[in-house]
XYZ file of C-alpha atoms in Angstrom:
428
model
C -60.413 52.233 -11.691
C -56.701 53.084 -11.482
C -57.268 55.218 -8.389
C -59.356 52.465 -6.809
C -56.601 49.866 -7.367
C -53.923 52.150 -5.915
C -56.013 53.007 -2.835
C -56.920 49.346 -2.276
C -53.258 48.334 -2.562
C -52.139 50.964 -0.019
C -54.940 50.138 2.447
C -54.225 46.390 2.383
C -50.487 47.046 2.722
C -50.956 49.383 5.704
C -53.259 47.027 7.631
C -50.732 44.214 7.228
C -52.512 41.756 4.912
C -50.057 38.992 3.827
C -48.433 39.990 0.553
C -49.699 37.024 -1.489
C -53.294 37.538 -0.313
C -52.995 41.294 -0.821
C -51.947 40.906 -4.471
C -54.717 38.394 -5.115
C -57.367 40.700 -3.625
C -56.013 43.686 -5.574
C -56.497 41.643 -8.739
C -59.931 40.212 -7.956
C -61.842 42.997 -6.170
C -61.464 45.664 -8.915
C -62.806 43.214 -11.517
C -65.772 42.305 -9.308
C -66.545 45.992 -8.753
C -66.193 46.984 -12.429
C -68.079 43.977 -13.916
C -66.200 44.525 -17.190
C -63.955 41.436 -17.147
C -65.031 37.998 -15.840
C -63.480 37.176 -12.471
C -62.450 33.761 -13.799
C -59.709 35.574 -15.719
C -57.913 36.066 -12.388
C -57.865 32.298 -11.825
C -56.393 31.815 -15.291
C -53.692 34.411 -14.633
C -52.870 32.818 -11.265
C -52.185 29.512 -13.014
C -50.383 31.029 -15.985
C -48.062 32.912 -13.638
C -46.349 29.695 -12.533
C -47.064 27.491 -15.569
C -43.530 27.952 -16.859
C -40.628 25.558 -17.347
C -37.974 28.158 -16.341
C -39.911 28.720 -13.101
C -38.927 25.224 -11.941
C -35.376 26.550 -11.514
C -36.515 28.283 -8.297
C -37.278 25.157 -6.200
C -34.147 23.451 -7.547
C -31.875 26.359 -6.553
C -33.538 26.500 -3.121
C -33.031 22.762 -2.618
C -29.390 22.926 -3.785
C -28.656 25.657 -1.236
C -30.383 23.715 1.555
C -28.444 20.549 0.683
C -25.147 22.427 0.694
C -25.972 24.064 4.017
C -26.906 20.698 5.496
C -23.646 19.274 4.174
C -21.453 21.518 6.307
C -20.206 23.805 3.536
C -20.338 26.893 5.750
C -17.449 25.598 7.857
C -15.321 24.835 4.779
C -15.957 28.228 3.215
C -15.331 30.008 6.513
C -11.909 28.364 6.952
C -11.002 29.140 3.334
C -12.034 32.799 3.727
C -10.181 33.047 7.023
C -7.046 31.646 5.412
C -7.197 34.368 2.744
C -8.167 37.398 4.844
C -7.895 36.552 8.523
C -4.450 38.151 8.878
C -5.703 41.614 7.808
C -6.782 44.362 10.202
C -10.382 43.610 11.199
C -9.871 40.186 9.631
C -13.054 38.544 10.921
C -15.159 41.335 9.425
C -13.452 40.776 6.071
C -14.034 37.026 6.427
C -17.747 37.684 7.018
C -18.015 39.611 3.747
C -15.903 37.083 1.829
C -17.988 34.215 3.180
C -21.174 35.950 2.020
C -19.693 36.440 -1.444
C -18.736 32.769 -1.713
C -22.047 31.538 -0.297
C -23.844 33.822 -2.766
C -22.548 31.559 -5.524
C -24.551 28.735 -3.973
C -27.707 30.042 -2.295
C -29.018 32.928 -4.431
C -30.871 34.155 -1.349
C -30.096 36.902 1.170
C -32.192 35.216 3.860
C -30.281 31.936 3.456
C -27.015 33.856 3.631
C -28.078 35.684 6.799
C -29.447 32.609 8.571
C -26.455 30.427 7.614
C -22.983 31.991 7.259
C -24.144 35.317 8.678
C -25.312 33.759 11.936
C -22.089 31.752 12.313
C -19.741 34.693 11.701
C -21.814 37.024 13.849
C -21.299 34.743 16.833
C -17.561 34.336 16.146
C -17.055 38.102 15.767
C -18.841 38.785 19.038
C -16.668 36.228 20.866
C -13.568 37.870 19.360
C -14.432 41.258 20.849
C -16.373 42.958 18.047
C -19.385 45.047 19.067
C -22.492 42.868 18.840
C -24.520 45.492 16.993
C -21.750 45.944 14.392
C -21.370 42.164 14.016
C -25.087 41.805 13.353
C -25.245 44.807 11.023
C -22.311 43.533 8.960
C -23.826 40.042 8.672
C -27.098 41.615 7.498
C -25.664 43.993 4.905
C -23.193 41.393 3.584
C -26.153 39.059 3.001
C -27.396 41.540 0.372
C -24.692 40.133 -1.924
C -26.469 36.756 -1.900
C -29.067 37.495 -4.619
C -26.661 39.648 -6.694
C -23.781 37.252 -7.365
C -25.196 34.304 -9.371
C -27.163 32.155 -9.045
C -30.008 34.418 -7.976
C -33.661 33.622 -7.392
C -34.706 37.234 -7.888
C -32.956 37.295 -11.273
C -34.735 34.110 -12.356
C -38.103 35.695 -11.530
C -37.075 38.934 -13.262
C -36.061 37.147 -16.483
C -39.301 35.146 -16.556
C -41.344 38.313 -16.027
C -39.343 40.399 -18.529
C -38.389 38.275 -21.588
C -36.135 40.999 -23.046
C -33.311 39.760 -20.786
C -32.054 36.195 -20.373
C -31.254 34.436 -17.131
C -27.691 33.784 -18.318
C -27.098 37.477 -19.124
C -28.511 38.528 -15.756
C -26.336 36.042 -13.897
C -23.155 37.254 -15.603
C -24.121 40.930 -15.267
C -24.527 40.529 -11.497
C -20.936 39.424 -10.866
C -19.179 42.826 -10.992
C -21.851 44.707 -8.965
C -21.778 41.955 -6.324
C -17.987 42.021 -6.093
C -17.973 45.829 -5.935
C -20.418 45.791 -3.020
C -18.214 43.246 -1.255
C -15.099 45.372 -1.779
C -16.930 48.492 -0.595
C -17.975 46.709 2.592
C -14.410 45.522 3.149
C -13.138 49.083 2.714
C -15.703 50.309 5.224
C -14.708 47.459 7.557
C -11.052 48.475 7.453
C -11.821 52.088 8.369
C -14.034 51.003 11.274
C -11.484 48.396 12.399
C -8.785 51.039 12.666
C -11.112 53.490 14.399
C -12.424 50.926 16.920
C -9.152 48.987 17.270
C -10.513 45.666 16.029
C -7.663 43.148 15.893
C -6.489 40.482 13.474
C -8.229 37.111 13.776
C -4.986 35.201 13.164
C -1.478 35.460 11.732
C -0.755 34.756 8.073
C -0.937 31.028 7.316
C 1.824 29.047 5.667
C 1.564 27.991 2.037
C 0.865 24.415 3.119
C -1.994 25.456 5.409
C -3.444 27.669 2.660
C -3.299 24.747 0.236
C -5.142 22.467 2.689
C -8.025 24.918 3.217
C -8.230 25.642 -0.508
C -8.343 21.932 -1.342
C -11.159 21.347 1.140
C -13.144 24.264 -0.325
C -12.789 23.238 -3.985
C -15.819 20.874 -4.076
C -17.989 23.742 -2.822
C -16.425 26.403 -5.040
C -17.055 24.245 -8.100
C -20.839 24.552 -7.764
C -21.171 28.137 -9.117
C -18.613 27.248 -11.803
C -20.790 24.328 -12.908
C -23.921 26.496 -12.946
C -22.486 29.456 -14.856
C -20.139 27.417 -17.040
C -22.882 25.021 -18.060
C -25.275 27.823 -18.986
C -22.676 29.827 -20.944
C -21.372 26.800 -22.809
C -24.890 25.831 -23.837
C -24.687 22.435 -22.135
C -27.899 23.104 -20.255
C -30.526 25.775 -19.623
C -30.857 27.681 -16.355
C -33.492 25.208 -15.163
C -31.307 22.233 -16.051
C -28.389 23.998 -14.346
C -30.462 24.268 -11.171
C -31.312 20.550 -11.313
C -27.643 19.714 -11.921
C -26.662 21.911 -8.968
C -29.091 19.980 -6.764
C -27.653 16.619 -7.829
C -24.097 17.900 -7.332
C -24.894 19.324 -3.878
C -26.376 15.961 -2.841
C -23.363 14.083 -4.205
C -20.826 16.339 -2.461
C -22.660 16.096 0.847
C -22.836 12.303 0.740
C -19.274 11.746 -0.536
C -17.762 14.015 2.109
C -20.057 12.371 4.694
C -21.078 15.798 5.982
C -24.673 15.246 4.846
C -26.492 12.416 6.600
C -29.355 10.499 5.018
C -31.475 11.130 8.104
C -31.236 14.894 7.364
C -32.818 14.578 3.915
C -36.513 14.488 4.964
C -36.129 17.688 6.992
C -34.214 19.404 4.170
C -36.784 18.366 1.554
C -39.690 19.601 3.673
C -37.916 22.898 4.385
C -37.197 23.422 0.673
C -40.770 22.531 -0.295
C -42.233 25.044 2.163
C -39.886 27.804 0.968
C -40.551 27.032 -2.708
C -44.313 26.971 -2.155
C -44.338 30.369 -0.482
C -42.283 31.851 -3.314
C -44.484 30.378 -6.051
C -47.714 31.501 -4.378
C -46.402 35.068 -4.348
C -45.312 34.767 -7.993
C -48.765 33.463 -8.934
C -50.777 36.257 -7.302
C -48.300 38.922 -8.390
C -48.644 37.757 -12.009
C -52.391 38.352 -11.868
C -51.808 41.812 -10.391
C -49.203 42.613 -13.061
C -51.738 41.659 -15.753
C -54.302 44.051 -14.238
C -51.707 46.849 -14.178
C -51.026 46.297 -17.869
C -54.740 46.271 -18.752
C -55.206 49.577 -16.922
C -52.290 51.082 -18.925
C -50.544 52.263 -15.781
C -47.021 51.992 -17.337
C -47.976 54.216 -20.260
C -49.592 56.782 -17.967
C -46.554 56.779 -15.675
C -44.219 57.290 -18.631
C -46.227 60.330 -19.699
C -46.093 61.787 -16.182
C -42.330 61.260 -15.879
C -41.699 62.719 -19.343
C -43.533 65.893 -18.350
C -41.003 66.534 -15.593
C -37.839 65.660 -17.486
C -36.655 63.933 -20.643
C -33.252 63.129 -19.101
C -32.326 59.474 -18.701
C -30.158 60.381 -15.696
C -33.088 62.010 -13.917
C -35.312 59.029 -14.694
C -32.758 56.586 -13.259
C -32.371 58.728 -10.145
C -36.152 58.709 -9.629
C -36.244 54.926 -10.152
C -33.513 54.412 -7.554
C -35.312 56.526 -4.975
C -38.671 54.861 -5.715
C -37.285 51.321 -5.433
C -35.236 52.079 -2.335
C -38.402 53.339 -0.668
C -40.466 50.405 -1.984
C -37.882 47.979 -0.621
C -38.515 49.259 2.901
C -42.122 48.019 2.906
C -42.439 45.245 0.284
C -40.667 41.885 -0.075
C -38.202 41.500 -2.941
C -40.043 39.053 -5.198
C -43.472 40.747 -4.961
C -41.758 44.083 -5.638
C -40.285 42.662 -8.842
C -43.662 41.468 -10.039
C -45.459 44.664 -9.009
C -43.055 47.341 -10.245
C -41.363 45.631 -13.197
C -44.417 45.717 -15.519
C -44.785 49.410 -14.647
C -41.171 50.603 -14.878
C -39.645 48.412 -17.611
C -41.715 49.949 -20.457
C -40.851 53.428 -19.168
C -37.150 52.532 -19.097
C -37.391 51.446 -22.739
C -38.849 54.832 -23.668
C -35.846 56.479 -21.983
C -33.534 54.162 -23.992
C -32.036 52.426 -20.952
C -30.475 49.075 -21.881
C -32.835 46.330 -20.587
C -30.001 44.400 -18.910
C -28.581 47.528 -17.271
C -32.024 48.426 -15.951
C -32.530 44.871 -14.695
C -29.395 44.971 -12.536
C -30.257 48.441 -11.183
C -33.720 47.113 -10.345
C -32.477 43.952 -8.610
C -29.703 45.642 -6.605
C -32.156 48.280 -5.384
C -34.582 45.709 -4.050
C -31.793 43.636 -2.491
C -30.675 46.691 -0.512
C -34.292 47.051 0.610
C -33.962 43.742 2.450
C -31.846 45.463 5.138
C -33.756 48.743 5.401
C -36.441 49.207 8.095
C -39.324 49.100 8.786
C -39.708 45.898 6.717
C -36.123 44.640 6.119
C -36.613 40.845 6.403
C -32.867 40.205 6.719
C -32.706 42.615 9.653
C -35.467 40.693 11.410
C -33.622 37.387 10.849
C -30.374 38.789 12.266
C -32.193 40.500 15.145
C -33.932 37.247 16.045
C -30.669 35.289 16.014
C -28.477 37.875 17.740
C -31.098 39.247 20.188
C -29.987 42.757 19.157
C -32.846 45.220 18.586
C -33.758 46.432 15.105
C -33.022 50.004 16.235
C -29.440 49.154 17.252
C -28.833 47.150 14.077
C -30.166 49.992 11.932
C -27.894 52.525 13.595
C -24.841 50.258 13.270
C -25.479 49.465 9.615
C -25.699 53.087 8.394
C -22.070 53.401 7.159
C -22.278 49.938 5.571
C -25.603 50.751 3.941
C -24.172 53.996 2.594
C -21.320 52.027 0.986
C -23.808 49.774 -0.854
C -25.844 52.773 -2.041
C -22.678 54.404 -3.400
C -22.049 51.257 -5.471
C -25.708 51.294 -6.582
C -25.355 54.797 -8.031
C -21.973 53.876 -9.485
C -23.458 51.019 -11.536
C -26.463 53.207 -12.358
C -24.434 55.915 -14.082
C -21.584 53.742 -15.417
C -23.428 51.104 -17.510
C -20.143 49.502 -18.565
C -19.714 48.033 -15.083
C -22.852 45.985 -15.673
C -22.613 45.305 -19.408
C -18.917 44.525 -19.915
C -19.030 40.835 -18.920
C -22.255 39.972 -20.813
C -20.737 41.596 -23.923
C -17.482 39.724 -23.405
C -19.365 36.425 -23.349
C -21.490 37.397 -26.357
C -24.768 37.471 -24.428
C -25.665 40.971 -25.591
C -24.519 43.295 -28.355
């Protein structure tokens, strides 16, 4: 049965069956062939997969990001980032990374980051004389930070799937890795700016001008503070934080008059479609994860890995390689729901801290969003910029290498991940 499930999964993946349908078929067909478990169990698992109060945080976070985007926050954040970094060598490239880091505190999605701030900065960089393939590659790789710095949709799904870690702990643990990736990209930008003679975007602003841009950005910058602060202080749960973020995003947009009432129907429909697609994938992946558990695939995998090595370092290296490869062909959320039930029990046997493993897992899959042949963020940027996937892939190699260096850094230095959650008393 295990071999049949694996072969079926690979065949459906290769022929291009939509991921949600593929996971549903991989759950249903083996049961129909085996006749050992009633097929109605699959229907029950499909419903149970999304019958969860914390799961409602996903549509709320998606709607909050869409409301903020509709309210013109990208322009405010861009001017604030430009005021801070625009005077440095290769300033616009630094602004692109900074903007992605700030927007990450709002959207929780790499695709939203790429289609919003990424698209804007890519156009501005091109007009300023940056190579179009580098501009697109930087916008794509910087978007990876979106699901790492909280809030993060992938982390919400991870915490619901793996109860040993909380959403709050995951959010806090993602801050340092996200910042490190941003700094690594900025360092790479500086080297390339010197080599290719990219110029400053502007001279250093006066204190008064800095204060003006900072003041205009404060309403936007407060959103991640409200989310994280509210969760840590115990004022509300992650789901309630998402609902609060939605209300705040709507209020800011209307008060600043940058969000028009006539935009709301379009924004609501867009958010509903996005949320529906996410929840359908979560539903079918939950049924598939149940089948994997019933077939004892995690236990069998742990035995196989243990035969090769009992070293935690070797295990983590293998996990990184496996997930980096998986990220090239499978979307982020389905990959969480497919591989987490398999790898998390094995990680526990190798005594890897659950929160440390969670961040390694999430960062790996986020990097997969910019690696071909799948790389959904690459396709978004390619579509917007009209630059081919091949050119974007070639241009992003040094940037991608910088993110992978940070990945292995947080893999083998657990303190980088665990220090903030321990400081806030979220873990021991």
